[in-house]
XYZ file of C-alpha atoms in Angstrom:
629
model
C 20.877 46.933 34.255
C 20.808 47.492 30.468
C 20.923 43.533 29.958
C 17.957 43.306 32.115
C 16.079 45.955 30.161
C 16.725 44.279 27.116
C 15.712 40.930 28.354
C 12.239 42.364 29.299
C 11.689 44.043 26.465
C 12.459 40.848 24.298
C 10.075 38.747 26.246
C 7.293 41.292 25.696
C 7.908 41.283 22.182
C 7.562 37.771 22.091
C 4.104 38.017 24.048
C 2.911 40.373 21.594
C 3.650 38.132 18.671
C 2.420 35.195 20.484
C -1.097 37.116 20.979
C -0.930 38.207 17.312
C -1.893 34.398 16.252
C -2.477 30.845 17.697
C -1.305 27.960 15.745
C -3.717 25.118 16.238
C -2.036 21.756 15.687
C -5.472 20.086 14.976
C -5.759 22.372 11.818
C -4.086 20.127 9.087
C -3.132 22.222 6.023
C -1.836 20.976 2.725
C -0.538 22.779 -0.285
C -1.706 22.011 -3.705
C 0.108 22.846 -6.974
C 0.249 21.767 -10.584
C -1.143 22.311 -13.713
C -4.908 21.823 -15.153
C -5.747 18.814 -13.527
C -5.049 20.366 -10.174
C -6.532 23.660 -11.251
C -9.513 21.851 -12.066
C -11.104 21.375 -15.387
C -14.194 19.509 -15.075
C -17.726 20.673 -14.457
C -18.639 20.974 -10.829
C -21.939 18.983 -10.129
C -24.626 19.586 -7.497
C -23.311 16.689 -5.415
C -20.174 18.659 -5.359
C -21.302 21.659 -3.694
C -23.753 20.062 -1.184
C -23.031 19.089 2.540
C -19.551 20.166 2.552
C -18.140 19.745 6.011
C -17.275 23.240 7.701
C -14.251 21.424 8.991
C -12.885 21.090 5.468
C -11.471 24.775 4.640
C -10.068 26.167 1.623
C -7.931 29.653 1.880
C -8.442 31.843 -1.160
C -5.234 32.625 -3.054
C -6.612 35.164 -4.820
C -9.394 38.128 -4.391
C -12.628 36.909 -5.852
C -15.491 39.080 -5.568
C -18.024 36.776 -7.510
C -17.662 34.203 -4.657
C -17.239 36.766 -1.898
C -13.809 35.498 -1.198
C -10.669 37.604 -0.104
C -7.165 36.423 -0.730
C -5.466 35.186 2.387
C -8.870 34.233 4.160
C -10.572 30.862 4.917
C -13.714 29.624 3.837
C -15.791 26.458 3.761
C -14.131 24.357 0.945
C -17.255 24.640 -1.552
C -15.858 24.573 -5.153
C -13.907 25.925 -7.010
C -10.897 25.647 -4.881
C -8.432 27.200 -7.283
C -9.475 30.103 -8.841
C -12.969 32.090 -9.487
C -14.011 30.037 -12.480
C -11.934 26.944 -12.369
C -13.549 23.360 -11.838
C -13.505 20.340 -9.596
C -9.977 19.230 -8.646
C -8.318 16.228 -6.797
C -8.015 18.723 -3.739
C -11.994 18.489 -3.381
C -12.518 14.862 -2.618
C -9.089 14.741 -0.913
C -10.258 17.060 1.981
C -13.559 15.458 1.957
C -12.111 12.135 2.652
C -9.874 13.349 5.373
C -12.528 14.895 7.219
C -15.007 12.040 7.032
C -12.130 9.531 8.435
C -10.142 11.942 10.668
C -11.546 12.482 14.394
C -13.976 15.324 14.704
C -11.734 17.717 16.491
C -9.191 17.884 13.365
C -9.951 20.294 10.656
C -8.422 20.265 7.160
C -7.410 23.087 5.043
C -5.906 23.289 1.286
C -4.182 25.783 -0.535
C -4.375 25.570 -4.318
C -2.073 27.634 -6.747
C -2.288 25.935 -10.184
C -1.810 26.921 -13.905
C -3.206 25.105 -16.730
C -0.885 23.876 -19.281
C 2.400 24.904 -17.346
C 5.485 23.053 -16.884
C 7.060 22.146 -13.667
C 9.515 24.755 -14.088
C 7.114 27.451 -13.779
C 7.267 26.433 -10.039
C 11.088 26.713 -10.084
C 11.768 30.417 -8.172
C 14.853 30.440 -9.972
C 13.377 29.838 -13.429
C 9.837 31.145 -12.940
C 10.616 35.017 -14.436
C 12.345 33.656 -17.544
C 9.453 31.106 -18.039
C 6.714 33.899 -17.809
C 8.751 35.956 -20.222
C 8.378 33.249 -22.992
C 4.871 31.923 -21.926
C 2.094 31.721 -24.514
C -0.515 34.443 -24.436
C -3.186 32.101 -23.408
C -1.270 31.472 -20.173
C -0.970 34.820 -19.047
C -4.684 35.401 -18.055
C -3.962 32.393 -15.425
C -0.583 33.875 -14.390
C -1.781 37.419 -13.785
C -4.144 36.793 -10.708
C -0.784 35.314 -9.016
C 1.193 38.414 -10.036
C 2.979 36.260 -12.758
C 4.693 34.307 -9.843
C 2.566 31.190 -8.640
C 5.477 29.839 -6.435
C 5.762 33.062 -4.404
C 2.085 33.227 -4.303
C 1.934 29.728 -2.804
C 4.522 30.306 -0.202
C 2.947 33.560 0.791
C -0.521 32.203 1.511
C 1.336 28.957 3.054
C 3.167 31.386 5.799
C -0.358 33.235 6.660
C -1.842 29.521 6.973
C 1.042 28.276 9.408
C -0.422 31.124 11.693
C -3.643 28.994 11.786
C -2.230 25.590 11.804
C 0.440 22.958 10.747
C 1.401 21.863 7.142
C 1.034 18.081 6.807
C 1.712 17.385 3.127
C 1.915 18.804 -0.248
C -0.261 17.580 -3.186
C 1.093 17.839 -6.919
C -0.538 16.957 -9.912
C 1.594 17.909 -13.182
C 3.546 16.117 -15.875
C 1.477 16.232 -18.992
C 3.485 19.286 -20.177
C 6.881 17.671 -18.956
C 5.905 14.183 -20.880
C 9.066 12.496 -21.649
C 11.289 14.490 -19.600
C 13.755 12.465 -17.761
C 14.765 15.133 -15.524
C 11.267 15.958 -14.227
C 11.632 14.015 -10.777
C 14.770 16.199 -10.124
C 12.824 19.564 -11.169
C 10.050 18.313 -8.735
C 12.700 17.769 -5.847
C 13.939 21.462 -6.588
C 10.469 22.884 -5.815
C 9.665 20.258 -3.032
C 13.115 21.298 -1.454
C 12.381 24.995 -1.832
C 9.050 24.773 -0.140
C 10.374 22.994 2.746
C 13.370 25.327 3.206
C 11.246 28.683 2.636
C 8.610 27.398 4.958
C 10.803 25.965 7.538
C 9.427 22.410 7.342
C 11.005 19.189 8.053
C 11.059 16.917 4.955
C 10.187 13.880 6.992
C 7.154 15.257 8.377
C 5.803 16.603 5.103
C 5.177 14.038 2.405
C 4.666 14.752 -1.151
C 1.662 13.082 -2.898
C 2.182 13.056 -6.837
C -0.970 11.719 -8.985
C -0.461 10.012 -12.116
C -1.830 11.611 -15.312
C -4.510 10.007 -17.280
C -3.567 6.216 -17.882
C -3.344 4.066 -20.678
C -6.133 2.101 -19.649
C -8.390 5.412 -20.460
C -6.549 6.104 -23.472
C -4.271 8.979 -21.973
C -2.411 11.020 -24.519
C 0.570 11.484 -22.001
C 0.253 8.048 -20.183
C 3.726 7.464 -20.856
C 4.713 10.068 -18.410
C 3.293 7.904 -15.445
C 6.611 5.786 -15.932
C 8.543 8.706 -14.923
C 6.261 9.762 -12.214
C 6.466 6.422 -10.783
C 10.063 7.065 -9.890
C 9.393 10.220 -7.998
C 9.966 8.128 -4.793
C 13.578 7.219 -5.541
C 14.388 10.793 -5.726
C 12.275 12.290 -2.918
C 12.219 9.585 -0.172
C 8.832 10.793 1.316
C 7.117 11.036 -2.106
C 4.099 8.806 -2.908
C 2.412 8.219 -6.159
C -1.213 8.199 -6.563
C -2.421 5.702 -9.262
C -4.959 7.288 -11.827
C -5.858 3.785 -13.287
C -9.821 3.538 -13.715
C -10.124 7.331 -13.349
C -12.051 8.310 -16.491
C -11.343 11.204 -18.589
C -13.651 13.511 -20.755
C -12.551 12.600 -24.188
C -9.396 14.869 -24.780
C -6.963 12.019 -23.362
C -5.705 14.784 -20.780
C -8.384 16.009 -18.411
C -10.331 13.738 -15.887
C -14.149 13.828 -15.738
C -15.917 14.986 -12.493
C -16.230 11.575 -11.469
C -12.497 11.006 -12.338
C -11.399 13.895 -10.152
C -13.585 12.346 -7.290
C -11.852 9.011 -7.616
C -8.426 10.188 -7.963
C -9.261 12.946 -4.877
C -10.194 10.006 -2.660
C -7.239 7.953 -3.416
C -4.962 11.186 -2.271
C -7.035 11.102 0.776
C -6.791 7.570 1.537
C -2.986 7.477 0.927
C -2.658 10.449 3.267
C -4.696 8.698 5.792
C -2.483 5.830 5.837
C 0.505 8.235 6.507
C -1.098 10.131 9.400
C -0.349 8.951 12.935
C -3.842 8.562 14.425
C -5.984 5.831 15.655
C -9.582 5.159 15.651
C -10.841 5.087 19.092
C -13.700 2.480 18.352
C -14.340 0.055 15.371
C -16.818 1.573 12.848
C -17.825 -1.589 11.357
C -21.381 -2.991 12.684
C -21.099 -6.908 12.484
C -24.062 -8.394 10.933
C -25.468 -11.414 9.445
C -23.075 -13.958 7.841
C -23.244 -16.507 5.139
C -25.644 -19.645 5.659
C -24.282 -22.114 8.375
C -22.510 -25.150 7.040
C -24.349 -28.862 6.976
C -23.410 -31.091 9.765
C -20.291 -33.046 8.473
C -19.701 -30.643 5.457
C -16.032 -30.204 4.457
C -14.689 -27.043 6.199
C -11.477 -24.868 6.425
C -10.710 -22.662 8.909
C -12.484 -23.773 12.101
C -16.155 -22.466 12.959
C -16.828 -18.592 13.772
C -18.966 -17.500 16.370
C -22.342 -15.823 16.188
C -21.840 -12.315 15.116
C -18.609 -13.088 12.959
C -16.044 -13.772 15.506
C -13.526 -16.561 15.902
C -13.683 -18.598 19.266
C -10.586 -17.506 21.618
C -7.394 -19.168 20.315
C -5.731 -21.248 23.338
C -2.465 -20.000 24.635
C 0.601 -21.437 22.686
C 2.765 -23.139 24.638
C 6.736 -22.475 24.698
C 7.738 -25.392 22.461
C 10.558 -27.688 23.334
C 13.658 -27.297 21.080
C 14.515 -30.568 19.557
C 15.799 -32.136 16.310
C 13.435 -34.015 14.169
C 12.796 -34.899 10.500
C 10.879 -32.960 8.045
C 8.071 -35.607 8.292
C 7.782 -35.024 12.174
C 7.058 -31.330 11.619
C 3.413 -30.144 11.042
C 3.336 -26.663 9.480
C 0.990 -24.692 6.931
C 2.873 -22.597 4.244
C 6.229 -23.884 4.613
C 9.146 -21.711 3.479
C 12.895 -22.551 3.160
C 15.322 -19.827 3.241
C 18.919 -21.079 2.192
C 21.401 -18.725 3.894
C 24.705 -18.821 1.989
C 26.666 -16.963 4.741
C 25.725 -19.802 7.286
C 25.418 -22.606 4.769
C 22.209 -23.265 6.672
C 18.632 -23.864 5.604
C 15.840 -22.023 7.539
C 12.222 -23.226 7.739
C 9.387 -21.123 8.643
C 5.569 -20.714 7.836
C 2.338 -20.196 9.476
C 2.992 -19.690 13.349
C 6.246 -17.793 12.660
C 8.398 -20.404 14.373
C 11.775 -21.313 12.888
C 13.705 -24.499 12.274
C 17.123 -25.056 10.986
C 19.058 -27.585 8.980
C 22.531 -28.258 7.359
C 21.215 -31.154 5.200
C 17.593 -30.587 4.988
C 16.929 -33.895 6.393
C 17.095 -32.966 10.320
C 15.534 -29.775 11.622
C 16.358 -28.209 15.149
C 13.580 -26.127 16.409
C 11.024 -24.804 16.725
C 12.402 -21.231 17.593
C 10.638 -18.072 18.646
C 12.065 -15.338 16.492
C 9.640 -12.375 16.488
C 9.167 -9.481 18.678
C 6.207 -7.234 18.057
C 6.517 -5.224 21.260
C 4.584 -1.994 20.733
C 2.481 -2.840 17.906
C -1.247 -3.661 17.166
C 0.375 -7.159 15.796
C 1.548 -7.835 19.558
C -0.355 -10.904 20.861
C -1.804 -12.060 17.590
C -1.299 -14.988 15.324
C 1.028 -14.942 12.355
C 0.449 -16.641 8.990
C 2.690 -17.661 5.993
C 5.862 -16.187 7.395
C 8.786 -16.000 4.793
C 12.272 -14.787 5.180
C 14.008 -12.510 2.494
C 17.287 -10.926 2.183
C 18.141 -7.545 0.922
C 21.676 -6.392 1.566
C 22.800 -7.147 4.784
C 19.436 -7.341 6.319
C 17.072 -10.038 6.645
C 13.262 -9.573 6.279
C 10.482 -11.583 7.651
C 7.222 -11.035 5.597
C 4.017 -12.257 7.529
C 0.387 -11.772 8.022
C -1.256 -10.764 11.034
C -5.002 -10.447 11.807
C -7.187 -8.716 14.296
C -10.677 -10.183 14.359
C -11.451 -7.658 17.011
C -10.956 -4.875 14.663
C -13.237 -5.563 11.543
C -12.697 -3.336 8.356
C -16.193 -4.058 6.718
C -19.163 -6.413 7.109
C -20.409 -7.717 3.697
C -23.938 -8.460 4.198
C -24.959 -12.067 4.350
C -21.509 -13.358 3.928
C -18.701 -12.285 6.581
C -17.474 -9.677 8.863
C -14.090 -8.922 7.317
C -11.288 -8.546 10.183
C -8.167 -6.485 9.867
C -5.545 -8.513 7.890
C -2.051 -7.212 6.723
C 1.076 -8.599 5.440
C 3.812 -6.596 7.349
C 7.596 -6.572 7.382
C 9.847 -7.272 10.065
C 13.579 -6.901 9.989
C 16.766 -8.486 11.867
C 20.419 -8.565 11.285
C 20.665 -12.227 11.157
C 18.206 -15.035 9.703
C 17.592 -16.382 13.296
C 16.244 -12.941 14.303
C 15.043 -11.307 16.594
C 12.911 -9.758 13.934
C 11.348 -6.428 14.883
C 8.873 -4.241 12.843
C 10.589 -2.385 10.187
C 8.038 0.646 10.913
C 7.775 0.911 14.625
C 4.478 3.046 14.613
C 1.566 1.259 16.643
C -1.064 1.156 13.977
C 0.975 1.134 10.706
C -0.117 -1.121 7.897
C 2.020 -1.581 4.767
C -1.269 -2.181 2.665
C -4.381 -0.213 2.471
C -6.208 -0.612 5.719
C -9.505 -1.295 4.345
C -8.278 -4.258 2.328
C -8.080 -7.708 3.550
C -4.461 -8.405 2.574
C -2.673 -12.001 3.085
C 0.206 -13.980 1.909
C 2.289 -11.266 0.916
C 5.877 -12.217 -0.746
C 8.573 -9.967 -2.042
C 9.869 -9.864 -5.811
C 12.612 -7.606 -7.213
C 12.306 -6.157 -10.705
C 14.499 -3.600 -12.216
C 16.065 -2.302 -8.761
C 12.398 -2.090 -7.294
C 11.181 -4.366 -4.862
C 7.158 -5.360 -5.003
C 5.074 -6.912 -2.495
C 3.032 -9.433 -3.962
C -0.315 -10.317 -2.160
C -3.811 -11.886 -1.762
C -6.763 -9.600 -1.674
C -9.081 -12.168 0.230
C -11.732 -13.699 -1.505
C -13.722 -13.403 1.722
C -14.067 -9.587 1.061
C -14.146 -9.551 -2.619
C -15.850 -12.997 -3.484
C -13.411 -13.466 -6.569
C -10.255 -12.989 -4.635
C -7.375 -11.189 -6.498
C -3.568 -11.319 -6.807
C -2.173 -7.906 -6.686
C 1.080 -6.076 -6.420
C 2.442 -2.870 -4.795
C 5.934 -1.230 -5.324
C 7.798 -0.520 -2.008
C 10.358 2.320 -1.309
C 14.024 1.788 -1.241
C 13.982 0.849 2.416
C 10.719 -1.128 2.257
C 9.060 0.846 4.990
C 6.054 1.874 2.613
C 4.430 1.474 -0.667
C 4.975 4.031 -3.234
C 1.886 3.654 -5.255
C -1.329 1.990 -4.750
C -1.845 -1.765 -5.538
C -2.692 -3.037 -8.881
C -4.540 -6.295 -9.675
C -2.680 -9.046 -11.330
C -5.785 -11.326 -11.900
C -8.706 -13.023 -10.287
C -9.068 -16.317 -8.860
C -11.796 -17.314 -11.399
C -9.399 -16.762 -14.343
C -7.970 -20.206 -13.807
C -10.237 -23.151 -14.957
C -8.760 -25.244 -12.294
C -9.932 -22.896 -9.481
C -13.386 -23.768 -8.483
C -16.012 -21.782 -6.638
C -16.172 -23.210 -3.118
C -19.861 -23.904 -2.795
C -19.797 -25.839 -6.118
C -17.417 -28.422 -4.538
C -19.034 -28.459 -1.329
C -16.430 -26.715 0.876
C -17.506 -24.519 3.695
C -15.283 -21.892 5.305
C -15.251 -20.729 8.828
C -18.431 -23.016 9.337
C -20.230 -21.005 6.493
C -21.351 -21.768 2.854
C -19.608 -18.681 1.639
C -19.493 -18.445 -1.983
C -16.376 -17.386 -4.069
C -13.038 -18.210 -5.479
C -9.946 -18.292 -3.345
C -6.383 -16.774 -4.093
C -3.423 -17.940 -1.648
C 0.029 -17.928 -1.332
C 1.713 -16.297 -4.308
C 5.533 -16.570 -4.888
C 7.185 -15.465 -8.009
C 9.999 -17.526 -10.051
C 11.923 -17.708 -13.188
C 12.888 -20.623 -15.204
C 16.434 -21.112 -16.871
C 14.964 -19.798 -19.908
C 14.043 -16.504 -18.011
C 10.241 -17.034 -18.196
C 8.420 -15.373 -15.448
C 5.918 -17.416 -13.448
C 3.758 -17.435 -10.238
C 3.047 -20.227 -8.027
C -0.214 -19.741 -6.225
C -2.923 -21.563 -4.646
C -6.742 -22.176 -4.499
C -9.391 -24.821 -4.023
C -10.274 -27.282 -6.770
C -11.781 -30.645 -7.294
C -9.442 -32.234 -4.652
C -9.614 -29.570 -2.187
C -6.482 -27.247 -1.847
C -4.658 -27.220 -5.171
C -1.435 -25.655 -6.213
C -1.446 -23.799 -9.492
C 0.873 -21.401 -11.919
C 0.643 -18.292 -13.980
C 2.937 -17.034 -16.420
C 3.810 -13.512 -17.207
C 3.467 -13.009 -21.278
C 5.597 -9.792 -21.142
C 8.047 -11.128 -18.681
C 7.346 -8.451 -16.134
C 5.256 -8.465 -13.080
C 3.029 -6.224 -14.899
C 1.716 -9.056 -16.899
C -0.655 -9.837 -18.664
C -0.809 -12.982 -16.582
C -2.047 -16.308 -18.450
C -3.164 -19.141 -16.215
C -2.303 -22.906 -16.476
C -5.315 -24.914 -17.686
C -4.627 -27.631 -14.847
C -3.419 -27.286 -11.453
C 0.160 -28.017 -10.934
C -0.523 -30.224 -7.975
C -3.875 -31.238 -6.566
C -4.673 -33.521 -3.778
C -5.243 -31.053 -1.051
C -1.764 -29.506 -1.403
C -0.495 -26.059 -1.758
C 1.044 -22.788 -0.722
C 4.231 -23.966 -2.333
C 7.712 -22.230 -3.068
C 10.790 -23.047 -4.750
C 14.219 -22.607 -3.490
C 18.045 -23.680 -4.494
C 20.051 -26.087 -2.517
C 23.629 -25.040 -1.919
C 24.396 -27.503 -4.386
C 22.590 -25.631 -7.044
C 19.672 -27.933 -7.287
C 16.055 -26.261 -7.515
C 13.513 -27.982 -5.047
C 9.724 -27.486 -4.574
C 8.404 -27.264 -0.825
C 4.535 -27.687 -0.643
C 2.165 -28.340 2.565
C 0.010 -31.423 2.410
C -3.012 -33.059 4.193
C -4.697 -36.217 4.405
C -8.326 -35.518 4.731
C -8.772 -33.111 7.863
C -5.581 -34.202 9.144
C -2.457 -31.723 9.933
C -0.716 -29.947 6.906
C 2.827 -31.318 6.697
C 5.573 -29.976 4.444
C 6.534 -32.264 1.406
C 9.489 -31.587 -0.834
C 9.610 -32.406 -4.561
C 11.997 -32.193 -7.478
C 11.191 -29.877 -10.561
C 12.650 -29.376 -13.889
C 12.583 -25.636 -14.815
C 14.961 -26.017 -17.520
C 12.084 -25.024 -20.439
C 9.396 -22.169 -20.373
C 7.229 -24.258 -18.030
C 8.021 -25.803 -14.696
C 7.520 -29.606 -14.500
C 6.849 -31.348 -11.214
C 9.240 -34.341 -10.328
C 9.078 -37.065 -7.837
C 9.043 -36.584 -4.183
C 12.552 -35.790 -3.068
C 14.200 -38.435 -0.763
C 15.224 -36.994 2.615
């Protein structure tokens, strides 16, 4: 009887507690902390206070009578978002970016606790008290509103917020006061782990987004700290670095301008959007007028587009017959050979994603179907420029998938830009089956609103980078970009950096100037295609890449002056190989010979792989004779 009474009392108590608050899973909450750039040091301008969507909320972390705000209450996120008299912060345009792009039933709330000039140690609950005891006098006025304990105030407010919604992420902007501190990442991890534990969170569900300080390109006084910040994902697997490149500073080398905060905040938001598991119900892009149509009989690449910017339906691909053929009998764009030392087998793949295998490079058996995309947006879509790479005991297939039914942008009087993304698949064997490394339906490795193709992988200083093409069809002057990947290759750890533009190479020609149409349209611009990085025997770092030149498709080379992926990259004056050949790569035979494979087409005939000898004994690659197979 006593047990029954106890159970009833416990049930009643739970009901009372549940009635006390109702957590809304569609109220996404983000914790923000750091020093002055998160606090906000730029002037709040009229545009920053107008038309703030009431779906974007801020919880006041202090009592602020002049703003009519009470500690622990929610308000429409009109700046300031930190304290009563602080300025614009990255949190402002982070939240705006989210509510502009998330479904209308989702609200976003931010909680911002930041202290100008502080080290990360201030937010370590075990060292906060001693830090405050020795803090400079000018900092005390910022500490006092938090009762000299910013970490505890952040946790206090976060626990209140958890009654209303769900914590989805943590934003950090700090590091200037820890410049040169090699232990900074470990110290950040202590704070992050404490927040996760004290709030009952699951680390895998709560990413940490950390922004770079003012960069070298803007004359940042603490720009060297960005090299340390870049390593944060190595210590916290669910951490992501938000680049500050191009974000202007106000002249002191430390603080961003109002526009700089808007840019940086938007980048925080776009990164978070890429991490959130949501799908847009309808394409947002309205198709419009394309570039002028090509002339009858004009040279044209890529087939003709239908009115409205869509491709004609691709006919079903019949299941191919497996047979053994010579390389000359194979038609394939973008050929890539992976020599597998374990099996002493050469594997050939490329556009189409089918696989051939050979023991001697002369006779090839295939094509085999090796890809399984079940449950992803890529399922049923065509793959271009497939490559195979090995890291550890796993094999990775990098390929580009497109979805013309889901455009990302319409460039007026030019092109309706489709979804194009280079994705990574993984397998235990070079023969597959290759399945998505990230199994979320709508996952994209690169920024969703970028037209990305021809991604390849390159490792430098224990970091694997994806080097890829940002398409000229979207940009007009195509670029080559890189982005660092996490240790498990599941996500990028920083936003892409541009290495060079196509027009920087004298041999790369503007498409209309050489009479070359694209998709049946006179689309102006310069093309980047097919990157692959290599080193000569002297250690010189180069990149094979392709464009269009005087003899149609052409293979070029750029070299890094620093020997690093970060460049600067200098273009060779002439193409490495013209004559409608390109998208080449270098591989090493089991006998140690370095060879170069490329595709070549006669006029408008099929593209076919060709193999050449190369001399890489010096600083520059030299093309040799056609390799006899």
